[in-house]
XYZ file of C-alpha atoms in Angstrom:
655
model
C 166.796 127.725 42.528
C 168.391 127.219 39.126
C 165.401 128.143 36.930
C 165.973 128.893 33.225
C 165.547 132.553 32.350
C 162.085 133.350 31.100
C 160.639 130.018 32.209
C 156.949 130.000 33.013
C 154.502 127.152 33.484
C 151.724 126.671 30.932
C 148.199 127.788 31.794
C 146.015 125.167 33.398
C 143.806 123.049 31.177
C 141.128 122.967 33.872
C 138.345 125.528 33.886
C 138.466 127.733 36.966
C 141.875 126.579 38.165
C 144.593 129.162 38.639
C 148.364 129.134 38.220
C 150.080 129.995 41.493
C 153.651 130.689 42.453
C 157.004 128.956 42.284
C 157.752 126.735 45.299
C 161.177 126.811 46.903
C 162.508 123.277 47.465
C 165.134 124.615 49.920
C 167.859 122.439 48.368
C 171.388 123.533 49.350
C 173.369 125.136 46.581
C 176.425 123.424 45.173
C 177.031 119.817 44.107
C 174.029 117.590 44.767
C 176.224 114.638 45.695
C 177.253 116.471 48.874
C 174.047 118.457 49.464
C 172.724 116.236 52.249
C 176.005 116.190 54.141
C 176.152 119.987 53.974
C 172.506 120.389 54.977
C 172.987 118.221 58.070
C 175.827 120.482 59.141
C 173.507 123.495 58.807
C 170.765 122.020 60.975
C 170.374 123.378 64.498
C 170.888 120.956 67.360
C 169.053 120.599 70.654
C 171.035 119.951 73.816
C 170.273 116.399 75.036
C 169.163 117.808 78.387
C 166.572 120.008 76.655
C 165.046 117.488 74.277
C 162.526 116.177 76.793
C 161.038 119.698 76.878
C 160.007 119.468 73.213
C 157.097 117.332 72.015
C 156.518 115.766 68.612
C 153.387 113.942 67.416
C 153.848 111.103 64.921
C 150.796 109.728 63.097
C 151.340 106.246 61.701
C 153.598 103.382 62.745
C 154.735 101.936 59.431
C 158.405 101.965 58.524
C 158.492 105.768 58.331
C 156.401 106.407 61.442
C 157.985 103.710 63.581
C 161.419 104.884 62.462
C 160.973 108.563 63.289
C 159.110 107.753 66.510
C 161.810 105.386 67.711
C 164.636 107.686 66.624
C 163.209 110.802 68.290
C 162.419 108.796 71.412
C 165.947 107.417 71.513
C 167.262 110.978 71.219
C 165.190 112.014 74.233
C 162.297 114.009 72.774
C 158.760 113.572 74.091
C 156.929 111.628 71.402
C 153.245 110.791 71.105
C 152.634 108.176 68.436
C 149.249 107.151 66.983
C 148.092 104.196 64.915
C 144.647 102.922 64.000
C 145.968 99.364 64.309
C 145.904 97.314 67.488
C 149.714 97.062 67.373
C 152.359 99.049 65.480
C 153.679 95.956 63.725
C 150.416 95.641 61.773
C 151.072 98.719 59.634
C 150.821 98.186 55.875
C 154.604 98.234 55.387
C 154.403 94.499 56.093
C 152.909 93.995 52.627
C 156.038 95.028 50.686
C 157.352 91.546 50.079
C 160.146 91.692 47.550
C 163.062 93.683 48.917
C 164.764 96.970 49.707
C 167.280 98.708 47.454
C 170.690 99.946 48.521
C 173.710 101.140 46.560
C 176.248 99.040 48.476
C 178.141 97.592 45.487
C 177.958 94.205 47.180
C 177.271 92.073 44.128
C 180.396 93.140 42.182
C 178.230 94.141 39.226
C 179.471 97.736 38.926
C 176.779 99.361 41.033
C 177.404 102.752 42.653
C 175.640 105.732 44.201
C 175.707 107.423 40.811
C 174.041 104.435 39.136
C 171.415 104.383 41.876
C 170.598 108.037 41.226
C 170.476 107.492 37.466
C 168.107 104.537 37.816
C 165.856 106.377 40.282
C 165.630 109.607 38.279
C 165.172 107.786 34.959
C 162.750 105.325 36.522
C 160.630 108.251 37.714
C 160.711 109.636 34.164
C 162.415 112.853 35.282
C 159.469 114.069 37.313
C 161.118 113.927 40.733
C 163.627 116.072 42.603
C 167.169 114.979 41.751
C 168.555 116.109 45.117
C 166.150 113.736 46.896
C 167.397 110.822 44.796
C 170.957 111.540 45.921
C 169.926 111.540 49.574
C 167.959 108.336 49.084
C 170.982 106.590 47.607
C 173.450 107.969 50.129
C 171.393 106.895 53.137
C 170.477 103.543 51.559
C 173.752 102.088 52.749
C 172.968 103.024 56.363
C 169.449 101.599 56.126
C 170.621 98.057 55.427
C 173.214 98.105 58.216
C 170.723 99.606 60.660
C 167.834 97.236 59.932
C 170.217 94.298 59.970
C 171.492 95.435 63.379
C 168.022 95.740 64.923
C 166.916 92.316 63.799
C 165.702 92.179 60.196
C 166.833 88.706 58.981
C 168.096 89.535 55.498
C 168.974 86.619 53.234
C 172.648 85.698 53.111
C 175.032 84.035 50.720
C 176.787 80.822 51.728
C 179.775 82.790 53.059
C 177.613 84.969 55.301
C 177.449 88.174 53.249
C 174.024 89.696 52.617
C 172.375 88.418 49.442
C 170.827 90.587 46.724
C 168.627 90.140 43.685
C 167.378 92.284 40.802
C 164.206 94.331 40.518
C 162.440 96.138 37.690
C 164.087 99.069 35.950
C 167.582 98.149 37.156
C 170.356 96.108 35.523
C 172.351 95.488 38.707
C 171.619 93.397 41.788
C 171.000 95.920 44.575
C 167.851 94.583 46.244
C 168.329 93.098 49.720
C 165.557 90.788 50.852
C 164.208 88.449 53.498
C 162.795 85.747 51.278
C 159.303 86.991 50.306
C 158.701 88.705 53.656
C 161.025 91.693 53.503
C 158.532 94.367 54.502
C 157.133 92.224 57.279
C 160.540 91.524 58.798
C 161.652 95.156 58.531
C 158.366 96.319 60.050
C 158.665 93.893 62.970
C 162.206 95.116 63.681
C 161.157 98.774 63.488
C 158.043 98.245 65.619
C 160.146 96.532 68.266
C 162.510 99.516 68.258
C 159.491 101.769 68.790
C 158.187 99.606 71.638
C 161.611 99.780 73.232
C 161.123 103.535 73.528
C 157.602 103.031 74.855
C 159.099 100.908 77.611
C 161.755 103.568 78.208
C 159.063 106.202 78.693
C 160.047 108.527 75.841
C 157.218 107.460 73.518
C 153.506 107.329 74.346
C 151.833 104.908 71.948
C 148.102 105.200 71.312
C 146.640 102.323 69.311
C 143.188 102.204 67.723
C 143.194 105.969 67.124
C 142.442 107.570 63.763
C 143.355 111.119 62.825
C 140.336 113.155 61.737
C 141.705 116.709 61.718
C 144.681 118.989 62.236
C 144.864 121.579 64.991
C 146.137 124.798 63.474
C 148.030 127.325 65.589
C 147.645 130.274 63.252
C 149.520 129.297 60.075
C 151.409 126.394 61.651
C 150.371 122.877 62.574
C 150.027 122.566 66.334
C 148.399 119.196 66.885
C 145.873 116.600 65.760
C 142.322 115.505 66.525
C 141.922 111.768 67.021
C 138.962 109.428 67.357
C 139.327 106.383 69.581
C 138.022 103.621 67.328
C 136.868 101.500 70.274
C 135.082 104.063 72.460
C 134.368 106.735 69.846
C 135.901 109.425 72.080
C 137.218 112.419 70.138
C 140.275 114.085 71.659
C 142.816 116.737 70.716
C 146.578 116.379 71.188
C 149.054 119.216 70.727
C 152.805 119.376 70.188
C 155.624 121.527 68.856
C 155.598 119.614 65.546
C 153.471 117.008 63.763
C 154.785 114.267 61.475
C 152.372 112.444 59.154
C 153.443 108.942 58.088
C 150.017 107.646 57.117
C 150.709 105.767 53.883
C 149.325 105.996 50.381
C 145.821 106.464 49.009
C 145.687 103.637 46.438
C 142.523 102.328 48.103
C 140.697 105.177 46.419
C 140.334 102.705 43.516
C 138.458 100.262 45.805
C 140.170 97.283 44.173
C 143.803 97.840 45.136
C 146.728 95.939 46.582
C 146.516 97.917 49.834
C 145.031 96.788 53.118
C 141.391 97.846 53.259
C 141.977 100.277 56.124
C 144.659 102.250 54.271
C 143.175 105.659 53.506
C 143.760 109.279 52.536
C 141.996 111.132 55.336
C 145.049 112.520 57.155
C 146.555 113.759 53.888
C 143.300 115.275 52.707
C 142.674 116.968 56.054
C 146.082 118.627 55.762
C 145.170 119.720 52.240
C 141.952 121.272 53.515
C 144.076 123.437 55.808
C 146.230 124.633 52.914
C 148.940 121.998 52.542
C 149.837 121.444 48.900
C 149.265 118.047 47.265
C 151.827 117.282 44.585
C 151.174 115.112 41.535
C 148.040 113.370 42.871
C 147.436 111.630 39.530
C 150.773 109.784 39.602
C 149.379 106.362 40.567
C 151.373 103.194 40.086
C 149.568 100.103 38.864
C 151.536 97.057 39.945
C 152.016 94.623 37.045
C 151.951 91.484 39.213
C 148.682 91.839 41.092
C 146.173 89.029 40.854
C 143.271 89.730 38.484
C 139.782 90.486 39.718
C 137.863 87.205 39.562
C 134.373 88.426 40.435
C 132.445 91.566 41.307
C 132.149 90.647 44.974
C 135.929 90.674 45.436
C 136.921 93.371 47.926
C 140.579 93.885 46.916
C 143.379 92.556 44.780
C 146.299 90.510 46.048
C 149.886 91.515 45.317
C 152.450 89.070 44.030
C 155.959 90.386 44.646
C 157.811 91.965 41.759
C 160.716 89.696 42.686
C 158.879 86.943 40.801
C 159.821 88.708 37.569
C 163.435 87.724 38.175
C 162.719 84.119 37.163
C 159.178 84.170 35.790
C 158.509 84.884 32.108
C 155.463 86.928 31.110
C 153.485 85.950 28.022
C 150.098 85.808 26.305
C 148.780 83.669 23.444
C 150.069 85.006 20.150
C 146.565 84.754 18.668
C 143.811 86.886 20.161
C 140.851 84.994 21.546
C 142.861 81.814 22.216
C 141.052 80.122 25.116
C 143.207 77.004 25.421
C 144.739 76.151 28.793
C 148.207 77.653 29.214
C 150.040 74.319 29.119
C 148.229 73.389 25.887
C 149.649 76.362 23.999
C 152.954 75.399 22.309
C 156.036 77.578 22.665
C 155.883 78.895 19.108
C 152.346 80.194 19.714
C 153.269 82.280 22.765
C 154.172 85.967 22.753
C 156.735 86.917 25.405
C 155.863 90.494 24.690
C 158.139 92.217 27.240
C 161.159 90.287 26.015
C 160.160 91.116 22.450
C 159.566 94.840 22.983
C 162.235 95.594 25.616
C 165.086 93.114 25.111
C 167.604 94.975 27.326
C 165.369 94.655 30.406
C 162.891 91.984 29.333
C 160.564 90.968 32.148
C 162.301 93.426 34.491
C 161.070 96.575 32.775
C 159.827 99.281 35.185
C 156.359 98.822 36.603
C 154.690 101.520 34.539
C 156.013 100.046 31.298
C 155.078 96.483 32.271
C 151.575 97.481 33.423
C 150.872 99.489 30.302
C 152.090 96.644 28.072
C 149.880 94.149 29.922
C 146.874 96.455 29.601
C 147.455 96.728 25.862
C 147.576 92.943 25.522
C 144.377 92.502 27.529
C 142.486 95.194 25.627
C 143.578 93.778 22.267
C 141.949 90.426 23.030
C 145.017 88.510 24.221
C 143.947 88.404 27.878
C 143.790 85.028 29.581
C 141.778 83.455 32.385
C 138.014 83.084 32.882
C 137.421 86.828 32.502
C 140.224 87.340 29.920
C 141.637 90.077 32.153
C 145.157 88.820 32.879
C 148.469 87.623 31.428
C 150.647 84.654 32.338
C 153.688 84.652 34.642
C 155.356 81.329 33.900
C 158.078 79.542 35.908
C 158.377 76.439 33.733
C 161.729 77.457 32.254
C 163.145 78.553 35.627
C 162.153 75.274 37.286
C 163.710 73.307 34.430
C 166.914 75.356 34.695
C 167.272 75.695 38.476
C 165.083 72.956 39.936
C 161.883 73.179 41.936
C 163.766 73.260 45.249
C 165.638 76.447 44.308
C 162.476 78.188 43.130
C 160.696 77.118 46.325
C 163.565 78.489 48.403
C 163.335 81.857 46.645
C 159.566 82.268 46.341
C 157.919 79.429 48.259
C 155.719 81.568 50.500
C 154.532 83.584 47.480
C 153.688 80.410 45.577
C 151.772 79.131 48.608
C 149.848 82.401 48.849
C 148.959 82.237 45.160
C 147.682 78.675 45.474
C 145.568 79.542 48.515
C 144.014 82.460 46.637
C 143.384 80.699 43.319
C 143.542 76.899 44.056
C 146.060 76.663 41.176
C 149.578 75.242 41.628
C 152.075 77.754 40.172
C 154.778 75.090 40.053
C 152.807 73.320 37.309
C 150.431 75.996 35.916
C 151.502 79.564 35.049
C 150.317 82.284 37.394
C 147.765 84.780 36.095
C 148.573 88.420 36.847
C 147.146 91.823 35.940
C 147.859 95.488 36.717
C 146.310 96.623 40.012
C 146.207 100.017 41.739
C 149.168 100.044 44.100
C 151.577 102.838 45.081
C 150.893 106.574 45.034
C 153.841 108.663 43.941
C 151.765 111.763 44.616
C 151.155 113.058 48.111
C 151.736 116.052 50.334
C 154.380 118.311 48.823
C 157.386 118.877 51.045
C 160.663 120.702 50.655
C 164.119 119.173 51.040
C 163.640 119.304 54.811
C 160.514 117.109 54.584
C 158.302 119.989 55.750
C 155.031 120.642 53.957
C 153.747 124.071 52.993
C 152.271 124.241 56.524
C 155.040 125.145 59.007
C 155.412 122.488 61.674
C 153.809 119.734 59.557
C 156.291 117.158 58.291
C 155.647 114.166 56.081
C 157.350 110.802 55.630
C 156.855 107.659 53.573
C 154.192 107.127 50.940
C 151.866 109.925 52.050
C 154.554 112.328 50.809
C 155.503 112.943 47.205
C 159.278 112.592 47.356
C 161.855 110.516 45.488
C 159.826 108.587 42.928
C 158.788 111.078 40.266
C 156.093 109.691 37.981
C 156.925 106.034 38.643
C 158.445 104.220 41.629
C 161.107 101.640 40.947
C 160.486 98.377 42.759
C 162.162 98.061 46.202
C 162.515 101.835 46.571
C 159.407 102.123 48.770
C 160.785 100.289 51.801
C 163.959 102.277 51.311
C 162.306 105.691 51.090
C 160.167 105.037 54.181
C 163.242 104.010 56.193
C 165.368 106.902 54.939
C 162.615 109.344 55.881
C 161.921 107.816 59.285
C 165.343 106.895 60.582
C 167.778 109.226 58.825
C 166.041 112.394 57.593
C 163.093 113.460 59.749
C 164.944 113.201 63.089
C 167.434 115.828 61.869
C 164.891 118.076 60.125
C 162.338 118.032 62.946
C 165.053 118.834 65.494
C 166.101 121.831 63.402
C 162.510 123.113 63.354
C 161.753 122.667 67.062
C 165.113 123.977 68.317
C 163.985 127.656 68.310
C 160.756 126.621 70.089
C 162.600 125.628 73.263
C 160.961 127.398 76.190
C 157.533 127.509 74.535
C 154.617 125.203 75.247
C 152.270 123.442 72.826
C 148.747 124.792 72.510
C 146.653 124.604 75.668
C 143.843 121.990 75.526
C 141.285 124.728 76.193
C 142.634 127.171 73.607
C 140.401 128.414 70.789
C 142.213 126.540 67.955
C 141.860 123.243 69.821
C 138.178 123.744 70.595
C 137.491 124.783 66.999
C 139.169 121.639 65.675
C 137.155 119.459 68.057
C 133.926 121.111 66.939
C 134.767 120.618 63.251
C 135.412 116.936 63.812
C 132.262 116.319 65.848
C 130.148 118.107 63.263
C 131.647 115.991 60.470
C 130.820 112.790 62.357
C 127.267 114.013 62.983
C 126.876 114.852 59.296
C 127.862 111.340 58.232
C 125.495 109.732 60.712
C 122.661 112.091 59.869
C 122.282 111.590 56.100
C 119.795 108.756 56.602
C 119.932 107.269 53.108
C 119.824 103.664 51.990
C 123.338 102.733 50.805
C 126.362 101.892 52.929
C 129.762 103.507 52.267
C 131.092 100.439 50.431
C 128.443 100.957 47.749
C 129.802 104.408 46.897
C 133.407 103.320 47.284
C 132.950 100.538 44.732
C 131.281 102.901 42.259
C 134.112 105.420 42.696
C 136.660 102.707 41.986
C 134.927 101.809 38.733
C 134.919 105.448 37.679
C 138.628 105.831 38.413
C 139.763 102.592 36.764
C 137.887 103.610 33.609
C 138.761 107.289 33.616
C 142.064 107.724 35.471
C 143.596 104.258 35.271
C 146.607 102.812 33.477
C 145.729 104.725 30.300
C 143.955 108.107 30.397
C 142.545 110.443 27.769
C 141.058 113.910 27.905
C 137.638 112.407 27.256
C 137.843 109.718 29.959
C 139.078 112.244 32.521
C 136.353 114.758 31.778
C 133.771 111.983 31.979
C 135.240 110.848 35.302
C 135.115 114.340 36.813
C 131.454 114.678 35.883
C 130.688 111.230 37.296
C 132.530 111.990 40.558
C 130.492 115.176 41.008
C 127.279 113.214 40.599
C 128.436 110.415 42.902
C 129.438 112.904 45.604
C 125.963 114.445 45.504
C 124.420 110.996 45.827
C 126.731 110.167 48.714
C 125.520 113.101 50.788
C 121.858 112.310 50.116
C 121.817 108.496 49.956
C 124.464 107.424 52.489
C 123.353 105.287 55.394
C 125.653 104.731 58.364
C 124.232 102.274 60.855
C 125.105 102.430 64.542
C 126.336 105.339 66.624
C 129.551 107.274 67.152
C 130.112 106.313 70.801
C 131.367 102.792 70.136
C 133.280 100.703 67.593
C 131.674 101.501 64.249
C 133.577 100.436 61.163
C 130.817 101.698 58.878
C 131.366 105.178 60.285
C 135.115 104.855 59.762
C 134.595 103.763 56.154
C 132.094 106.534 55.482
C 134.531 109.227 56.565
C 137.237 107.791 54.364
C 134.958 107.541 51.332
C 133.847 111.160 51.835
C 137.500 112.191 51.574
C 138.125 109.890 48.592
C 135.281 111.541 46.693
C 137.018 114.901 46.986
C 140.569 113.682 46.400
C 139.432 111.675 43.351
C 138.332 114.835 41.603
C 141.718 116.447 42.248
C 143.454 113.347 40.852
C 141.480 113.615 37.631
C 141.999 117.385 37.464
C 145.762 116.896 37.806
C 145.775 114.205 35.103
C 143.653 116.370 32.799
C 145.833 119.395 33.402
C 149.155 117.656 32.652
C 149.260 117.605 28.855
C 152.005 115.030 28.483
C 152.720 111.400 29.259
C 155.320 110.547 31.871
C 155.880 107.369 33.833
C 152.627 106.042 35.255
C 150.706 109.046 33.884
C 149.957 107.914 30.326
C 147.760 110.203 28.260
C 146.902 108.492 24.972
C 147.087 111.846 23.211
C 150.793 112.080 24.062
C 152.730 109.046 22.833
C 155.316 108.084 20.274
C 155.042 104.558 18.888
C 153.133 103.470 21.969
C 155.609 104.910 24.486
C 155.130 107.861 26.836
C 155.954 111.222 25.257
C 157.191 113.730 27.844
C 157.119 117.462 27.210
C 160.166 118.707 29.095
C 159.886 122.227 27.692
C 156.436 122.768 29.190
C 156.046 120.232 32.012
C 159.379 119.618 33.748
C 157.937 120.618 37.092
C 155.873 119.240 39.967
C 152.274 120.394 40.110
C 151.474 121.175 43.750
C 147.773 121.869 44.192
C 146.307 124.106 46.855
C 142.621 123.626 47.631
C 141.031 126.595 49.370
C 137.300 127.313 49.546
C 136.680 125.184 46.486
C 139.316 127.048 44.467
C 142.164 125.088 42.872
C 145.553 126.750 42.546
C 148.416 124.942 40.817
C 151.740 125.911 42.321
C 154.856 124.501 40.746
C 158.364 123.379 41.585
C 160.573 123.461 38.470
C 162.987 120.558 37.965
C 166.558 120.909 36.800
C 168.866 117.944 36.352
C 172.616 118.086 36.800
C 173.834 114.510 37.271
C 171.238 112.795 35.065
C 170.679 114.696 31.815
C 167.141 114.781 30.481
C 166.643 111.973 27.999
C 163.935 109.729 26.644
C 163.665 106.525 28.651
C 164.694 103.551 26.564
C 164.485 99.992 27.922
C 165.065 98.300 24.574
C-alpha cells in the first residue's frame, strides 16, 4: 500500500473504543487503470470438469445475488441460492427506477472511463477506494451489453441505438434506462438467467428462507443457518464459500424508501463473527422521496432521481408562505439549487440536494400540510416539451405519485423531501470482494465498495451488476480453487451444531420476553431517534443523545417485547422482532462511527465541520475508511488509508 511516511489515524472520539491495525486492500500495484485486467490474469482457474465438485452458497437474489448465482451456475459450480422472497424477481433491486450508468461514450458528449472515475470518486467525496471506481467504470460497458442481451428492454433512440439521460452529480449523459422501470426490468432479466440455471440443475434455489447465522469453520466462513419462513424449520447449509448479497440496511430508520422486509441481519451476523463493518454512518438520504404525511405511515415512497432532469425544485421565497403552489408567482419562488449550484442546478449530487432541502424546511420554507417538503415542478418542462413527451419519459412515475397523493403532477407541483435510502457503509471487503472472514464474500449494497461517502445516482444498479456478473465469479473461483478435493463441513460437525443451537436459542429468547409491545413499536421509536440524531445533519450533541437513547430502547426491547404466535409456522412478528433486535445494535455502531469521524464528507454532515454551509473534509486526519470490529462488546476501529492517483484530492464544487 502507498501510505505516506509517518501517517497514523487519529485516536477515536468514542470512550472505550480502540484503534486497530491497517487493513490491506489487496489492490495490484501499478497503474490503476489496468489493475483489474492484471488481477484477473493472476486469479487461479478451476478446470471446467472440476467445478461441479466445489459448492458456493449465495444469499440474496437481487441484481448482485442473481448475477453471481447465475454466472457460477453457468460456469458449472454447485450453487445453493437463498431468498426470503417467494420468487427471485421480487428482490428489492426492482425499486431502482431511474437508470444504470455506463461509460460508453454513446451520447457524443465527451464522456470517458476517466470522466466516470472522476465523477464517482468526487461524488463519493474522496472516501472510497479509487481502484474500485476504475473497475466499476471498466466493467460498466459490459454490463449494458450483457443485460441488453439477456432481455432488459433499454430505451432506444429513433435510429435504434440505446438512449441515455443525465443523473445527479454528472454533466454528461451516461445513464441507460428502461423508462421508469429500469431496476425492475434488469431484475427480471437477471432472475430469469438464474432460473435458467435452476432448470439446468446447477443452482438449487430455496425461496422463503431467511439467514439467521453464519457457520464458522475455524476462522473461515463455512456455511449459513436458515429459517424456513413458512414452516419455521431451522436448517444449516455448508459450502466451500459463502457470498452475501442481502442489500442495504436503510430500513433501520423505519421510514425509508426500502421495502419493509429489507434488513441488516445477515450483515450484522457476519459482524458478530468478526467481519469488519466499514463506514456504517454513511447513509444516503434520497432528495426525491415523498414526505411523511402522517404518523401511521409505514414507509416513504421513492420518486426516481431521473425526475430532476426536467423538474425544477423550489420553495416559497418567504418563510411561512402557505399559499397553494400555483398561487405563488414566479418572482416569489426560490429555485435554491439553481441559485446555489448553477453549474449543476437541480442535478447536484444527492447529499448536496438533500442537505439543501433540509435547510429550507428547517428555516420555515417547507411546503405541504406538515411543512416538511419542497416542490418539484414540471410546469416549465411541459410548456417547453409538451405533456406527451413528459408522459413518455416519466408517465409511470407520475401515475404512482397521483395514486399515493391524489394530486395530479401534470398540473400541481410534486412535493418531495429527503428520505433514508441507500447505505454506502456495509461489510468491508478487499479488492477481491472478500471480507475480513476468509471464505465470506460480499456483493451489492450490503458491501461498502465504490461509493465513498455518497452514491451518485444510477451507480447502484451498476455496482450490483458489476459485483454479481463480472467480479465475484472470478474472485470466488480463485478462492475455492485450492479447496478442490476437500468437502464442506459435515452436517453433524461441531461448528454446524453450535450454529444451530445459537439460532434456536435466539428465537426462543425473542418469543420468551413476554412484554406488551410488538416489534414495530420499538422499530418506529428507533427510527425517530436516528432521524433526529444521525440523520441528514448530525452534531456531537445529537449523536451522544442518540447513543444514550438507543441504549435505553434496547433495554426496553428485551423486557417489553411481545411476539405473538410460535416459531413452527409463518410468523412475521417473529421475523420483524429478530430484525429489530439487530437494528438496535447496528444503530449504536452507526452513531459511534458518526461521532468518531470528526469531519464532514458527502452524506456524513457534522454541523461542527462546515465552511459556508458546505461539508468540510479533513483529508490530513480522515482520508481513510473506518472498519469497525465488534467483539465481546469491544469496538475496534481498523482503517484502510486512501491515496488518490487519477483524481487529485480537492474540495467538491458544484457551483
